[in-house]
Coordinates of C-alpha atoms in Angstrom, one line a residue:
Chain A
X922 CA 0.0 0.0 0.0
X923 CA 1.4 3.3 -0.9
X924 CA 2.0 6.1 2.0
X925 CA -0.5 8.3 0.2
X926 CA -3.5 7.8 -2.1
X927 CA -5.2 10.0 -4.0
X928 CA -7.8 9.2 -6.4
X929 CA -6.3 9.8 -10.1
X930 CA -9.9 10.8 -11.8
X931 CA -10.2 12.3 -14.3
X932 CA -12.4 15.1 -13.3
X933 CA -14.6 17.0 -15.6
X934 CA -16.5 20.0 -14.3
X935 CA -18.4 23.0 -15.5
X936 CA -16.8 26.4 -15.1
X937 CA -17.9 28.3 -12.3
X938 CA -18.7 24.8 -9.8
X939 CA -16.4 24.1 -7.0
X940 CA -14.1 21.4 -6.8
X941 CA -12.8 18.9 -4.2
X942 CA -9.7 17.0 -4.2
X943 CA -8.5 14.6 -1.8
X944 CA -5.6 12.6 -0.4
X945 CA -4.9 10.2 2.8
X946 CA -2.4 9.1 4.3
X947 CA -1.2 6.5 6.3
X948 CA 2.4 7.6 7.7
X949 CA 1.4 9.6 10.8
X950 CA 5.0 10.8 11.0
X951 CA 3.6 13.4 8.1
X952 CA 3.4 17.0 9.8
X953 CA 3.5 19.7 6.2
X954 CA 1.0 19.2 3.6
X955 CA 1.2 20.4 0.6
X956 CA -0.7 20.9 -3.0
X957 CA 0.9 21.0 -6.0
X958 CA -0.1 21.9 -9.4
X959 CA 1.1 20.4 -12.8
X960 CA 0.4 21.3 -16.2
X961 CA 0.7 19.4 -18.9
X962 CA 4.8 18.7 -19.9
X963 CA 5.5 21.0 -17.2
X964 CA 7.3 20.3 -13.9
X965 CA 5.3 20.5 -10.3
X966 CA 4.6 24.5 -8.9
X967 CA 3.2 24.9 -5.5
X968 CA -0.2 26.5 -4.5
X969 CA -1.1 26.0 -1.1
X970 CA 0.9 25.1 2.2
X971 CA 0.0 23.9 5.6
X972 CA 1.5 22.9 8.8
X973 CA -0.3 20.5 11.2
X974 CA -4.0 20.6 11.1
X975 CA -6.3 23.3 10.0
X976 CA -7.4 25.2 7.2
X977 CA -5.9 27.8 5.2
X978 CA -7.2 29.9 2.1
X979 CA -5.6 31.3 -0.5
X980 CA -8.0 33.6 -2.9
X981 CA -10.3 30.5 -4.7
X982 CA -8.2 28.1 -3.2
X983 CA -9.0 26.4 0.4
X984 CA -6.6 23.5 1.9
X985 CA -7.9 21.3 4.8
X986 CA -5.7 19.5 7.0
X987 CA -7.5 16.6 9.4
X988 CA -4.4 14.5 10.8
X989 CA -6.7 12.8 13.1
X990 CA -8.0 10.8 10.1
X991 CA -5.2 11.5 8.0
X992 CA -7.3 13.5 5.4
X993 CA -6.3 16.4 3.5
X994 CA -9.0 17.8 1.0
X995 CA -8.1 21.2 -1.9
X996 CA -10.9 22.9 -2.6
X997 CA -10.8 25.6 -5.8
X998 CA -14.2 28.0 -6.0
X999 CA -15.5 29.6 -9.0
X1000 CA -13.0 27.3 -11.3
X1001 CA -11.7 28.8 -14.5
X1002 CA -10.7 26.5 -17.6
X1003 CA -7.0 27.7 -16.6
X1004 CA -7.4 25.2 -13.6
X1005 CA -7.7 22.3 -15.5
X1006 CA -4.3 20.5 -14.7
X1007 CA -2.7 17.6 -12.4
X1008 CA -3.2 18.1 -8.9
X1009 CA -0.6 16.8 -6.4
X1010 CA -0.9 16.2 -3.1
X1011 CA 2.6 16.0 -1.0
X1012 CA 3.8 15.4 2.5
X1013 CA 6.7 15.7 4.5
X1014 CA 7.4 14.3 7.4
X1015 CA 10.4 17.0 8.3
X1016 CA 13.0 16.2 11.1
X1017 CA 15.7 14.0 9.1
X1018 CA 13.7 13.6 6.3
X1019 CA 13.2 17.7 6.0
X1020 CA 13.9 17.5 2.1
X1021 CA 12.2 14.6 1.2
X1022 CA 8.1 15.2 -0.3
X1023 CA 6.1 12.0 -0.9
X1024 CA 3.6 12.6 -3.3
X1025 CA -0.1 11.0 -4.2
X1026 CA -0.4 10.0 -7.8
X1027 CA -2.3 13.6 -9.1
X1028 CA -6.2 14.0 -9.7
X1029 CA -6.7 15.1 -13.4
X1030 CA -8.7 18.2 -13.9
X1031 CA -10.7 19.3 -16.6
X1032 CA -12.6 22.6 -16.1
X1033 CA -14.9 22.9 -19.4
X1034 CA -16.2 26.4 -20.5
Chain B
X586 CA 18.1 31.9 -16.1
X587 CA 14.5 32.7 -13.8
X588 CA 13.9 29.2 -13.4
X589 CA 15.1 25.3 -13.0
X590 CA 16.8 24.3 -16.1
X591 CA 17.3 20.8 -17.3
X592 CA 19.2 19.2 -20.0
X593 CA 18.5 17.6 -21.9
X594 CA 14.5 18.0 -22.3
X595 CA 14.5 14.1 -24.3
X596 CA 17.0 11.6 -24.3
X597 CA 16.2 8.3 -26.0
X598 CA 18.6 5.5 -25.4
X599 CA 19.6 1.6 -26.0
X600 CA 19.4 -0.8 -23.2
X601 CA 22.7 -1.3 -21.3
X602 CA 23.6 2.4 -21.8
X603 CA 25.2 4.9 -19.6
X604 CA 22.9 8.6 -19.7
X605 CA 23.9 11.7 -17.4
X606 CA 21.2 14.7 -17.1
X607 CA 22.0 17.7 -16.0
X608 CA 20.1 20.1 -13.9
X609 CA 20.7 23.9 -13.4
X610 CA 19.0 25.0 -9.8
X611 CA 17.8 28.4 -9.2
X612 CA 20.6 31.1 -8.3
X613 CA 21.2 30.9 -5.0
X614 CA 19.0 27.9 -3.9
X615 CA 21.4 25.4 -2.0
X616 CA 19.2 22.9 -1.4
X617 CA 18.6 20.6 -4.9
X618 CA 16.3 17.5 -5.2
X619 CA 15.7 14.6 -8.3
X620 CA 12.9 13.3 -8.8
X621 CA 11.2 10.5 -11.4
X622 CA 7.9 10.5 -12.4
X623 CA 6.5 7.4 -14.3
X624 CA 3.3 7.8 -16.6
X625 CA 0.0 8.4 -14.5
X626 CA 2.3 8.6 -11.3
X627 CA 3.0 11.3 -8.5
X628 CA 7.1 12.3 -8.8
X629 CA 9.2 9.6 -6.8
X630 CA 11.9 10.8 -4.5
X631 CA 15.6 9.6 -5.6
X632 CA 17.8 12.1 -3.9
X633 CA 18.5 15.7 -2.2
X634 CA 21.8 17.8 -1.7
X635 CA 22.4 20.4 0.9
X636 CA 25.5 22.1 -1.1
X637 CA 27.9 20.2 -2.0
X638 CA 26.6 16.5 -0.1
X639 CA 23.9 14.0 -0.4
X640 CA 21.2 14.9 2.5
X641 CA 19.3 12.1 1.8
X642 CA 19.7 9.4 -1.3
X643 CA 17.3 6.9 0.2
X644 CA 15.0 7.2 -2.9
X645 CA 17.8 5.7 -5.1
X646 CA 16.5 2.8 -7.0
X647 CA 20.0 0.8 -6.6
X648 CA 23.6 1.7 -7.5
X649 CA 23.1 1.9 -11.0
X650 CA 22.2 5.6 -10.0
X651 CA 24.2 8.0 -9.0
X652 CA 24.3 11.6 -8.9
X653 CA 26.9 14.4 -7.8
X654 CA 26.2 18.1 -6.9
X655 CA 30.4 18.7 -6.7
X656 CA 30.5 22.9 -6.8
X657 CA 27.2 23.1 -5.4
X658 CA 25.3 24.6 -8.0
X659 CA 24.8 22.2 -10.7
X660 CA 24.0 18.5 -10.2
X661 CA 24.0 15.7 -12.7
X662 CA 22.3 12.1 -12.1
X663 CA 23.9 9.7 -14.1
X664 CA 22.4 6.0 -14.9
X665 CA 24.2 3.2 -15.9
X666 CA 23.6 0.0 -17.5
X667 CA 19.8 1.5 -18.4
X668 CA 16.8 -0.7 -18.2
X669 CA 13.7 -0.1 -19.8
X670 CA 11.9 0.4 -16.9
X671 CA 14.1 3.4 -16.4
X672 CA 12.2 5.5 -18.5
X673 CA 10.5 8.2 -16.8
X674 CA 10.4 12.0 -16.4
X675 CA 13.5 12.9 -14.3
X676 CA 12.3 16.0 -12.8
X677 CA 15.4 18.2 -10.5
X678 CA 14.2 21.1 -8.0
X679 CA 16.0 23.7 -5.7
X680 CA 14.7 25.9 -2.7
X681 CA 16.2 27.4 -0.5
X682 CA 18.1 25.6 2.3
X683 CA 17.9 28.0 5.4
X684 CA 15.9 26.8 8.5
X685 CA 12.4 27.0 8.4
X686 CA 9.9 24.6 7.2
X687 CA 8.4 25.7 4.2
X688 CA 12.2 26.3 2.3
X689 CA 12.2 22.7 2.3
X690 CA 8.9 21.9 1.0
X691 CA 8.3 25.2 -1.4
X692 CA 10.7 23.1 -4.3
X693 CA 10.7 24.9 -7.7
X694 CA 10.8 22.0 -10.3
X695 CA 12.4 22.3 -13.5
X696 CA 10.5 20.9 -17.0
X697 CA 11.8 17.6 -16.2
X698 CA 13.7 15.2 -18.9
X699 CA 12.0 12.7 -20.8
X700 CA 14.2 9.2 -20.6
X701 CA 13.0 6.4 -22.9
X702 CA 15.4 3.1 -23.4
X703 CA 15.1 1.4 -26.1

């Protein structure tokens, strides 16, 4: 079983509906979650951030953090067709390991006009 | 350059060859990082570098992969005896290495280089 699952999709959605995308875990060691962003031929950029447990938002973008059930969820509002992409989640589990992210396998998006 | 740079962007090769890429990190970034992503997957860990040393090569498949980092700056990861189930996107990143959490795990990746043997 890999350390983090993520279901690969693909989802299709109509511009303008909001979008969930999830990952868990099962390494409880994990303490910075992360989200990730790929386009197509292009390498990983990072959107959102987040230390422990909690939420955070970022503009359309909302990252949720439950390490008691080791579930993190990205949600995007009022998606554009520029969002459709690969979504990564990653984790890190810091201490020794400080530059080492494990990633899920990406949830393709498709945001149609 | 503004960005990670890696060369070169495909390299096709015959099985039982030696292949180096070469990855150019972000000006001033000392912490660097190789990656592999396989078709459908999430980028695998291989290997990181704080400066001039290997952090952390626990990722490495075996020791028909290496990779060296020996000014710092630039790192190469170099493959021998190729399999076919080497090819991948080899993706490299940097960040900054300084203390605190997210310098570590805000890593800018380059375009990646497309591997297929043959």
């Amino acid at each position: 079983q890999k350390e983090v699952e993520q279901d690969p999709g693909p989802l299709s959605v109509p511009e303008g509906a909001i979008v969930s995308l999830n990952c868990t875990y099962s390494n409880s060691a994990f303490q910075y979650f992360m989200w990730y962003r790929q386009y197509s031929r292009k390498g990983p950029e990072l959107l959102m951030y987040t230390y422990s447990s909690g939420n955070k938002e970022d503009g359309r973008f909302t990252a949720q953090v439950d390490k008691s059930s080791k579930y993190i969820s990205l949600f995007i509002r009022d998606s554009q067709p520029s969002d459709s992409a690969t979504y990564l989640c990653a984790m890190n589990a810091g201490g020794t390991s400080y530059g080492k992210l494990t990633f899920g396998q990406g949830t393709i998006l498709t945001v149609h006009p | 350059g503004a960005g990670v740079s890696q060369t070169p962007s495909n390299k096709v090769t015959e099985k039982g060859k030696y292949v180096e890429l070469r990855c150019d990190p972000i000006s001033g970034h000392t912490a660097l990082y190789w990656y592999r992503q396989s078709l459908g997957q999430g980028p695998e860990f291989l290997i990181y570098f704080q400066g001039t040393g290997a952090a952390d090569d626990s990722g490495l498949p075996n020791d028909r992969f290496f990779a060296v980092r020996p000014e710092g700056s630039v790192s190469t990861l170099k493959i021998q005896r190729t399999e076919r189930g080497d090819s991948a996107v080899y993706l490299c990143a940097s960040s900054f290495g300084t203390s605190g959490s997210l310098s570590y795990n805000e890593q800018f990746f380059g375009p990646g280089t497309r591997l297929t043997v043959l």
